PDB file of C-alpha atoms in Angstrom:
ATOM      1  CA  UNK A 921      -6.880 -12.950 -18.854  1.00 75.00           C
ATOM      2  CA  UNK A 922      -3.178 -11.863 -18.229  1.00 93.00           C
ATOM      3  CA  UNK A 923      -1.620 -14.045 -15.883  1.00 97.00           C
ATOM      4  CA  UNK A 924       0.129 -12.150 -13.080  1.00 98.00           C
ATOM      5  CA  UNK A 925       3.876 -12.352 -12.928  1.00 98.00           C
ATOM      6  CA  UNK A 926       5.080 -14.601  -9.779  1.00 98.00           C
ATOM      7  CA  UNK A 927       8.771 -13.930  -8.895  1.00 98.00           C
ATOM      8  CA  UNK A 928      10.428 -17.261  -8.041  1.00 98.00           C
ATOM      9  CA  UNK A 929      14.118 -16.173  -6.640  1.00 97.00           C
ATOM     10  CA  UNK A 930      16.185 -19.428  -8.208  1.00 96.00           C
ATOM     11  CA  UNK A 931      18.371 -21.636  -6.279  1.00 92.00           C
ATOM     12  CA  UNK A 932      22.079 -22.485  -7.047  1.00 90.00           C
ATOM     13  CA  UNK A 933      22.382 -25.964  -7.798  1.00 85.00           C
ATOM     14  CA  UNK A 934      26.127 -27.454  -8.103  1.00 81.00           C
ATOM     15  CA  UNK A 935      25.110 -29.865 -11.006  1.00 75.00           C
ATOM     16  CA  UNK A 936      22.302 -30.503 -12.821  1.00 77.00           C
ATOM     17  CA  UNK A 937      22.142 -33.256 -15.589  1.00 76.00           C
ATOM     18  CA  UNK A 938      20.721 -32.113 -18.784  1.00 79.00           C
ATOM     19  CA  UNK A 939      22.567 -28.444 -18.273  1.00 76.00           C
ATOM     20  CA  UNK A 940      25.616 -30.004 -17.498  1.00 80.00           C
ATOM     21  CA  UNK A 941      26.919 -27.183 -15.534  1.00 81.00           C
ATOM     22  CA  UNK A 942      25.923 -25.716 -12.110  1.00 86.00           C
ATOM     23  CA  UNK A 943      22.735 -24.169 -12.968  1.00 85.00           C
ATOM     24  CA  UNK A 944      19.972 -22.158 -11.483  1.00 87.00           C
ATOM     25  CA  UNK A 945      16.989 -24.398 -10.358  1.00 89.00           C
ATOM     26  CA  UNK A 946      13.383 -24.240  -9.158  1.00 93.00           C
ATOM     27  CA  UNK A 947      11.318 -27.316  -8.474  1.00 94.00           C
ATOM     28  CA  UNK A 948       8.794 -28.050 -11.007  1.00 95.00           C
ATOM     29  CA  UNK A 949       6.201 -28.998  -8.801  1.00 97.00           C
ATOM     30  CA  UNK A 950       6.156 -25.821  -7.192  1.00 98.00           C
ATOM     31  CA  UNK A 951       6.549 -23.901 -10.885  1.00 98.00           C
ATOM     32  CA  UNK A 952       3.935 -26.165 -12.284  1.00 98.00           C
ATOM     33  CA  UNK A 953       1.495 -25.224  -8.868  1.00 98.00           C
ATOM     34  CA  UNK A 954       2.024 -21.557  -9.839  1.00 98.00           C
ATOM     35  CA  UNK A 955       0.915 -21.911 -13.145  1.00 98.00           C
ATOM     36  CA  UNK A 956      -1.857 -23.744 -12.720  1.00 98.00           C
ATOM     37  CA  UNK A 957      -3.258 -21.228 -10.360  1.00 98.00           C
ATOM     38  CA  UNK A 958      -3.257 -19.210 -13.158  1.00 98.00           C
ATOM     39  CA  UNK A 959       0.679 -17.432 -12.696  1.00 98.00           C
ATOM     40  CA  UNK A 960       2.948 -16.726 -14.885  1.00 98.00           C
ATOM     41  CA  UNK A 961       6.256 -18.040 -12.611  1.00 98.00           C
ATOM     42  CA  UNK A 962       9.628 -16.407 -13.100  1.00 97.00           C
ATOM     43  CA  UNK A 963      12.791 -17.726 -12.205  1.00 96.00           C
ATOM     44  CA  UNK A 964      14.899 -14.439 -10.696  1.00 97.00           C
ATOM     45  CA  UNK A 965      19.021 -14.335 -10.421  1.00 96.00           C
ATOM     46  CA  UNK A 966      20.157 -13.821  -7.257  1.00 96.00           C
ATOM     47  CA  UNK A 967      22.258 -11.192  -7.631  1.00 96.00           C
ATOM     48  CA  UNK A 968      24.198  -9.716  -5.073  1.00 96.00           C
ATOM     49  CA  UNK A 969      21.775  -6.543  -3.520  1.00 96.00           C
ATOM     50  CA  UNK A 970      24.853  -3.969  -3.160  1.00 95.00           C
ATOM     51  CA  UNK A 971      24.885  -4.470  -6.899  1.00 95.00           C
ATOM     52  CA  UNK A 972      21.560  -4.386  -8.153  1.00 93.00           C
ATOM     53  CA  UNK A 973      18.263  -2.823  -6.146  1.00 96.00           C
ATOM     54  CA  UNK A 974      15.943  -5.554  -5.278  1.00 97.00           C
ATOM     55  CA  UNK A 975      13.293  -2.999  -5.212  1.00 97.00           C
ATOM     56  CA  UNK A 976      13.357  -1.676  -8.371  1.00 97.00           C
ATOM     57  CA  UNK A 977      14.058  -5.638  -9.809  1.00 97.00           C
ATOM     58  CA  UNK A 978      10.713  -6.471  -7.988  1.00 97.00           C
ATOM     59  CA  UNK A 979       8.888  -3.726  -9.037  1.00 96.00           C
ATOM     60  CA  UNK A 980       7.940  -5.634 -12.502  1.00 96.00           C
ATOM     61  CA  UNK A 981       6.190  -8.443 -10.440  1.00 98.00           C
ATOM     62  CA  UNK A 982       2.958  -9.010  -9.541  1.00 97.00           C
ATOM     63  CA  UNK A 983       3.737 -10.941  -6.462  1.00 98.00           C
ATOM     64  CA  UNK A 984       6.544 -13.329  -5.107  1.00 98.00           C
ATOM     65  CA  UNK A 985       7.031 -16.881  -4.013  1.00 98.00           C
ATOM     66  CA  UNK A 986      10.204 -17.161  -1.810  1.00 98.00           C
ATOM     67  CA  UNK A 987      11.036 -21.068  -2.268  1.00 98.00           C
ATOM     68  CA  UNK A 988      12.791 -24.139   0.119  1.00 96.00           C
ATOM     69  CA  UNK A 989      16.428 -24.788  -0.107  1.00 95.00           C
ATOM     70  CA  UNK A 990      20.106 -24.707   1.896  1.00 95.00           C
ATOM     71  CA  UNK A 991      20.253 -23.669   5.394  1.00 97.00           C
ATOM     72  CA  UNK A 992      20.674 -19.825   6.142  1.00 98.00           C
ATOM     73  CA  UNK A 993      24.226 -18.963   8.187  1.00 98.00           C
ATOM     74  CA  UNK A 994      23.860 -19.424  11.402  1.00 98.00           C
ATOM     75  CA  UNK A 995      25.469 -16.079  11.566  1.00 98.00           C
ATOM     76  CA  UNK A 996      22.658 -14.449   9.799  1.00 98.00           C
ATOM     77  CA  UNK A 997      20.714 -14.485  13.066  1.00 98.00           C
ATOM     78  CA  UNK A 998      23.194 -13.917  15.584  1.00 96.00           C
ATOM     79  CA  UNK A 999      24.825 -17.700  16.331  1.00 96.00           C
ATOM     80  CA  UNK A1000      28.297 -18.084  16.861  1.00 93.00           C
ATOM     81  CA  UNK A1001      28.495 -21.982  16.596  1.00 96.00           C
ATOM     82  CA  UNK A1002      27.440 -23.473  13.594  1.00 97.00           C
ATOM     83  CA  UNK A1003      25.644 -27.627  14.283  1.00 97.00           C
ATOM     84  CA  UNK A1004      27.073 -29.756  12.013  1.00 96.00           C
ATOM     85  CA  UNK A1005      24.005 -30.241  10.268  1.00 95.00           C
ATOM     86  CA  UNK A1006      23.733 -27.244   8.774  1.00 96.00           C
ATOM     87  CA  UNK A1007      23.967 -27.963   4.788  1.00 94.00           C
ATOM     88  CA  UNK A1008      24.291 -25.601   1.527  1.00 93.00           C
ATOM     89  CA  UNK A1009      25.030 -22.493   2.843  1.00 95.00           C
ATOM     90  CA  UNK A1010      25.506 -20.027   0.469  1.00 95.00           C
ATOM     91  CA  UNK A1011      26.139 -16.082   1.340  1.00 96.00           C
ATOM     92  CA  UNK A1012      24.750 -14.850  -1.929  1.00 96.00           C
ATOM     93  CA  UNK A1013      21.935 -17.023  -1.645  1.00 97.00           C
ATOM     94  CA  UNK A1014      21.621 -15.792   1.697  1.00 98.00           C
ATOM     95  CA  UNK A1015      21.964 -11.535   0.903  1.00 98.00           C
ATOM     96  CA  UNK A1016      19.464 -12.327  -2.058  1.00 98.00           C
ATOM     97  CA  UNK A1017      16.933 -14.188  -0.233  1.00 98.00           C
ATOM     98  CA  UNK A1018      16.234 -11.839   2.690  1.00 98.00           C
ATOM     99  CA  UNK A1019      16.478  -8.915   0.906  1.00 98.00           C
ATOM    100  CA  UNK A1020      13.977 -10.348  -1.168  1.00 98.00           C
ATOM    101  CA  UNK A1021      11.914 -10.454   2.164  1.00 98.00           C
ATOM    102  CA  UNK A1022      12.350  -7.966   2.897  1.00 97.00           C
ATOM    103  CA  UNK A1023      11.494  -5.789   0.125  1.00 97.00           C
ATOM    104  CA  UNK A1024       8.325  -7.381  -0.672  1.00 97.00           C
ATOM    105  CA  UNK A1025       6.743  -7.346   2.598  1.00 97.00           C
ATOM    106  CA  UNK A1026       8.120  -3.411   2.487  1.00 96.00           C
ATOM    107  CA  UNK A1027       6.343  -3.040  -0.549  1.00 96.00           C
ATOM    108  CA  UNK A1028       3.189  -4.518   0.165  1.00 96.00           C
ATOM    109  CA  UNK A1029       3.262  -7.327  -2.729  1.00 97.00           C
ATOM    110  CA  UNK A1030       1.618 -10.482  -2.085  1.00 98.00           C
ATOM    111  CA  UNK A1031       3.716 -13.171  -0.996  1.00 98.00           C
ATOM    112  CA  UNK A1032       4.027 -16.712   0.134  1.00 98.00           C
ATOM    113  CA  UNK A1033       6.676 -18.512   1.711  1.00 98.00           C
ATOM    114  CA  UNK A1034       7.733 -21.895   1.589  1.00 98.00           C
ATOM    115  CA  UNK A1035       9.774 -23.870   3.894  1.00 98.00           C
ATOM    116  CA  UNK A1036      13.514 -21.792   3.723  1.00 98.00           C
ATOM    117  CA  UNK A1037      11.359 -18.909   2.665  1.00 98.00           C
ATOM    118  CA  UNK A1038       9.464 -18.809   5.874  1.00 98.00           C
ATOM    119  CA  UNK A1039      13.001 -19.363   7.804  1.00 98.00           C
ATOM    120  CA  UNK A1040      14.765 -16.576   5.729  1.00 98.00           C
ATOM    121  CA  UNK A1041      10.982 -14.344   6.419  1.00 98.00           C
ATOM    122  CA  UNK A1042      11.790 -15.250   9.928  1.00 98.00           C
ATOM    123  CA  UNK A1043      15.224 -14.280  10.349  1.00 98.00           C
ATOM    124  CA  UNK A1044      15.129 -11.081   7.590  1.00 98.00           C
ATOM    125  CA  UNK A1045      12.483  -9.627  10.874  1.00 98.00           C
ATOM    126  CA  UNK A1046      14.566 -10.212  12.992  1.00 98.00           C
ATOM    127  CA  UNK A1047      14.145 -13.582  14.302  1.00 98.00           C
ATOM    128  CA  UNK A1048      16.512 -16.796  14.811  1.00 98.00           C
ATOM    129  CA  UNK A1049      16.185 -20.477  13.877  1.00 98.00           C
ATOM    130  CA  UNK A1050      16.941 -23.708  16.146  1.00 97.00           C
ATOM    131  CA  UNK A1051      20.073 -25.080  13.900  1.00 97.00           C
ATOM    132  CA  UNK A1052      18.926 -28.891  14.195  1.00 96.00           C
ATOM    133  CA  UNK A1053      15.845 -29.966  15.678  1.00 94.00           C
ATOM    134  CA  UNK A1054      17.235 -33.241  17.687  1.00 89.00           C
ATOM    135  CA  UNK A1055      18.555 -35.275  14.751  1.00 86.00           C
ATOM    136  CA  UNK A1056      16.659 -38.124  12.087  1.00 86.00           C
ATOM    137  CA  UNK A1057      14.148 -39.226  15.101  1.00 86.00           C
ATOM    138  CA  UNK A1058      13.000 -35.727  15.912  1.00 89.00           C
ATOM    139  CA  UNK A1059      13.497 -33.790  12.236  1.00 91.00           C
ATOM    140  CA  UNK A1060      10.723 -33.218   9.804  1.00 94.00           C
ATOM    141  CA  UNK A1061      12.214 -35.320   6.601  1.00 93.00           C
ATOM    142  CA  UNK A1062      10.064 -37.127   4.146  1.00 93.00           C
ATOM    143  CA  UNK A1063       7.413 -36.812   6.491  1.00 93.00           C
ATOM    144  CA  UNK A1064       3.440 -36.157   6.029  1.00 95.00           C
ATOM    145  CA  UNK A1065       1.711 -35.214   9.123  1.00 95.00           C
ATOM    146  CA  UNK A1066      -1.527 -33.286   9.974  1.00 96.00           C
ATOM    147  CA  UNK A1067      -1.030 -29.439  11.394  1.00 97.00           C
ATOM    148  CA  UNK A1068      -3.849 -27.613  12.919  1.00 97.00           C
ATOM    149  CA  UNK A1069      -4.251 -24.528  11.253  1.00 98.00           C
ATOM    150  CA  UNK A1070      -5.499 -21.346  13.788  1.00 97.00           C
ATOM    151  CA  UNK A1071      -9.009 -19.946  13.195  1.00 97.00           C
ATOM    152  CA  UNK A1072      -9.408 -16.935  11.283  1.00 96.00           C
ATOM    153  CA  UNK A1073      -5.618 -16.364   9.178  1.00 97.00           C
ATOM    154  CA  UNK A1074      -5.081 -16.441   6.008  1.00 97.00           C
ATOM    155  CA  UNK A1075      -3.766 -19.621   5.774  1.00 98.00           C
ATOM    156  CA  UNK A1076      -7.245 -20.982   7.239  1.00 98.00           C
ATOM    157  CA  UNK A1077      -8.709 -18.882   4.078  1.00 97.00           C
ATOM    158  CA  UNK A1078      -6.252 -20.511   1.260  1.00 98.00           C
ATOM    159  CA  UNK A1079      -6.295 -23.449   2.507  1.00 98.00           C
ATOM    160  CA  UNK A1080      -9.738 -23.685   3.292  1.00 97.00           C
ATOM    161  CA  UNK A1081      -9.558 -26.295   6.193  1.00 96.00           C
ATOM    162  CA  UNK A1082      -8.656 -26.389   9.797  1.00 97.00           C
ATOM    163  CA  UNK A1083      -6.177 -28.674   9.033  1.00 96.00           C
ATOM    164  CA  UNK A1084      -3.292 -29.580   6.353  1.00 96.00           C
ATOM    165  CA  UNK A1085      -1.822 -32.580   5.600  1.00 96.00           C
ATOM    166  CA  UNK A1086       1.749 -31.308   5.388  1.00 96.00           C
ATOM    167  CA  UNK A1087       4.286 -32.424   3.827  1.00 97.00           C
ATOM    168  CA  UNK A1088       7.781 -31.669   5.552  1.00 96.00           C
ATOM    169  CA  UNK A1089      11.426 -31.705   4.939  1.00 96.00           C
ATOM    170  CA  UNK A1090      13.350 -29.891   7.031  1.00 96.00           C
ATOM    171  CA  UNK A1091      15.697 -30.196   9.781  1.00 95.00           C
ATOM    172  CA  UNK A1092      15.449 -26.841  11.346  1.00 96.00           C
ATOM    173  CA  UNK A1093      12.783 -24.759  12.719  1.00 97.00           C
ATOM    174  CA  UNK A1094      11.949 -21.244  13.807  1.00 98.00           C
ATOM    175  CA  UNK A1095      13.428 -20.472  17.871  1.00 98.00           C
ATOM    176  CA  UNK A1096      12.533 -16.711  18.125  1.00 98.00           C
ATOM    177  CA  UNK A1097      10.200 -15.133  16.202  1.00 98.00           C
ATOM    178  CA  UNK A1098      10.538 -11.817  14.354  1.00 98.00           C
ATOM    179  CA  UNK A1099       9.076  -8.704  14.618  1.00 97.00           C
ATOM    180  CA  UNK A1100       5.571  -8.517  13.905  1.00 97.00           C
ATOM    181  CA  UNK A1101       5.075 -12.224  12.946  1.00 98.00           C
ATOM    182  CA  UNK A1102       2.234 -14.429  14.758  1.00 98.00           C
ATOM    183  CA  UNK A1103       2.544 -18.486  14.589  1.00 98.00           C
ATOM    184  CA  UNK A1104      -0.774 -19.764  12.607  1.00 98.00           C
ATOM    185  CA  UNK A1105       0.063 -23.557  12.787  1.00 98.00           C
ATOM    186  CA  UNK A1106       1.767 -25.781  15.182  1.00 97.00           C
ATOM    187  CA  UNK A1107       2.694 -29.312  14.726  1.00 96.00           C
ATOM    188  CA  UNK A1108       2.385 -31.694  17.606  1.00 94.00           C
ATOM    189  CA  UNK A1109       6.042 -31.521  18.791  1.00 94.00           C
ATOM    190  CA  UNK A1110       5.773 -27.776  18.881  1.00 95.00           C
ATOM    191  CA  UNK A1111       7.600 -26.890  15.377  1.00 97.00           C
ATOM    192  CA  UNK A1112       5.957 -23.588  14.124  1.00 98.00           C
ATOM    193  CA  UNK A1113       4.156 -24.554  10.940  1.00 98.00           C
ATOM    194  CA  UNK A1114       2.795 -21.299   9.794  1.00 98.00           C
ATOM    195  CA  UNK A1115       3.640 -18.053  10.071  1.00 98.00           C
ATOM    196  CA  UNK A1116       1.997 -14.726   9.149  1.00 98.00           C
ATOM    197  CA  UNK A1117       2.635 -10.891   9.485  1.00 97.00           C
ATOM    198  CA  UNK A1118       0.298  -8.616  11.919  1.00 88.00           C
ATOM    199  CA  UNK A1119      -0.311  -5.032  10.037  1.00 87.00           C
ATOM    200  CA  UNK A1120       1.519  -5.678   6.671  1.00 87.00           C
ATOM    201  CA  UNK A1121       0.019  -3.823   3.922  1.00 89.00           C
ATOM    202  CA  UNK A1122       0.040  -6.961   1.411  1.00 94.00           C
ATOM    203  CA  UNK A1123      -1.069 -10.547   1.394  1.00 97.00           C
ATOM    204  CA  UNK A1124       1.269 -12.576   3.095  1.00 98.00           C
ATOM    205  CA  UNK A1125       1.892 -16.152   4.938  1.00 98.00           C
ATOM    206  CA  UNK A1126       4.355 -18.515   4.866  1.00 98.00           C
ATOM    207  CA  UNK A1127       4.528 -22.734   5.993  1.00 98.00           C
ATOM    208  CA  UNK A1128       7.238 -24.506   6.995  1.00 98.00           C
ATOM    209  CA  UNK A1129       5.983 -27.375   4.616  1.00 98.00           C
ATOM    210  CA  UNK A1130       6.275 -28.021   0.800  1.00 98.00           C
ATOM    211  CA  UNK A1131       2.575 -27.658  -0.627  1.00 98.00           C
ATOM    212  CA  UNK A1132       4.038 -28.224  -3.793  1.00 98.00           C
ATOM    213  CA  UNK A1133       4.493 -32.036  -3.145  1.00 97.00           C
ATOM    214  CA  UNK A1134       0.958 -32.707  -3.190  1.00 97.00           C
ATOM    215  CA  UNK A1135      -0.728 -29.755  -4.496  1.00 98.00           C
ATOM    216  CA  UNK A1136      -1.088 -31.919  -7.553  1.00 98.00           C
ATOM    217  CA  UNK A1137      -3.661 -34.123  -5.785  1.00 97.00           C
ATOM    218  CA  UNK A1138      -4.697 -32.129  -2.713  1.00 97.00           C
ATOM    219  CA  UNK A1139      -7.093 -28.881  -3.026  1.00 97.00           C
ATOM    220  CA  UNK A1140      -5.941 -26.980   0.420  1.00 97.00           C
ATOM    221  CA  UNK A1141      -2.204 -27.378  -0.462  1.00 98.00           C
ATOM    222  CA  UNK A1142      -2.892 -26.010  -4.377  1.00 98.00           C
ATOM    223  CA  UNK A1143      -5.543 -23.642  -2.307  1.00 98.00           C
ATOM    224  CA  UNK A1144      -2.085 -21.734  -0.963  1.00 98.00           C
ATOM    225  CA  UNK A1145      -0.727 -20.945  -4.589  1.00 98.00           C
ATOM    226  CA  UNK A1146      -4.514 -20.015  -6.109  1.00 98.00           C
ATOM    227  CA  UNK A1147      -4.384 -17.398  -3.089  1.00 98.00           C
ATOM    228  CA  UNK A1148      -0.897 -15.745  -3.971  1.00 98.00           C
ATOM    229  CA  UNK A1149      -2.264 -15.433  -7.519  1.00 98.00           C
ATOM    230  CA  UNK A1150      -5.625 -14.414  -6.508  1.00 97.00           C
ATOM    231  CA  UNK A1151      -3.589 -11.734  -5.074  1.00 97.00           C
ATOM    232  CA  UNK A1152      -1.262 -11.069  -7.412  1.00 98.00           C
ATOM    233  CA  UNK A1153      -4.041 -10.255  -9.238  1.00 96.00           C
ATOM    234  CA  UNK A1154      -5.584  -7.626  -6.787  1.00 90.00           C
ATOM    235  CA  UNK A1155      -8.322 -10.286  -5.473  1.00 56.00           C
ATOM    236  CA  UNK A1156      -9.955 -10.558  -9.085  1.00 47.00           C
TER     237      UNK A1156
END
């Protein structure tokens, strides 16, 4: 069987070893989750969207994973301070990302979220994010931790369970939500885990976690990429 085509928009990365130039990155954990769920992952450039239509570079795909990275610019959802956390901002980066989120959900293609992705998801409907969450004792780095997962979402259905062990790195977290999007997981201190999109036309939720860290090993976090391809594939 053909194996859908997963868009995977690529980060910038300022140096990278074996390339020995900046380069354009994806983590192979989440690459090597995609494929084996039975995608065919593609690393997209993030090209500038005045200068090349993200719809018509999407419309090759079969579906979309919108990866982790930087922060988004604060002034991307209205803030006119910027916390001194914030890390790896990059405006391209930025234009790409949520016009990448926008454009898929738009079209209907199946897509899942991860981490930044459900931040830039967030933010490209409309919504804001909480800059820092409190510092190293309140922030979700290196840190595994169980989230209830609500009843009934698609995220209960990929993930077949009630409840994920999560794996988390992040210091920010969603404040106001956008447009259309309901919270299905909460960790313990609040942080919305889960997010997903009332009335889209496609297959679509996002985490706040990296299931990629231990989809290796753990059958509800590989459960989330076996769903986007599922999809991808037009539920065959």
């Amino acid at each position: 069987m053909t194996r859908p085509l997963i868009a995977v928009p690529a980060r910038f990365s300022a140096t990278t070893s074996a390339l020995r130039y900046a380069a354009e990155v994806n983590a192979r954990a989440l690459i090597e989750a995609v494929w084996r769920a039975g995608g065919e992952p593609a690393g997209i450039h993030p090209a500038d969207p005045a200068d090349a239509d993200v719809t018509e570079r999407l419309a090759r795909f079969d579906g979309v994973l919108l990866p982790g990275g930087g922060d988004l610019a604060p002034h991307r959802y209205g803030a006119a301070d910027v916390h001194h956390s914030v890390y790896d901002v990059d405006d391209l980066q930025d234009a790409f990302d949520l016009e990448v989120a926008r454009r898929t959900l738009e079209l209907g293609m199946p897509l899942l979220a991860i981490c930044r992705g459900l931040q830039a998801v967030n933010v490209a409907l409309g919504g804001a994010l909480e800059q820092d969450m409190g510092g190293p004792e309140r922030e979700h780095r290196h840190v595994v931790h169980p989230v209830p997962i609500r009843r009934g979402t698609l995220l209960e259905q990929a993930t077949g369970s009630e409840k994920a062990e999560a794996s988390c790195y992040h210091h920010q977290r969603v404040d106001r939500l956008g447009a259309g999007l309901t919270v299905t997981a909460r960790a313990t201190d609040g942080t919305v885990e889960g997010l997903e999109l009332t009335g889209t036309k496609g297959w679509f939720t996002a985490v706040q976690w990296h299931p990629e860290d231990t989809a290796h090993r753990d059958p509800a976090q590989q459960g989330l990429f076996d769903a986007l391809v599922r999809a991808a594939r037009g539920g065959r």
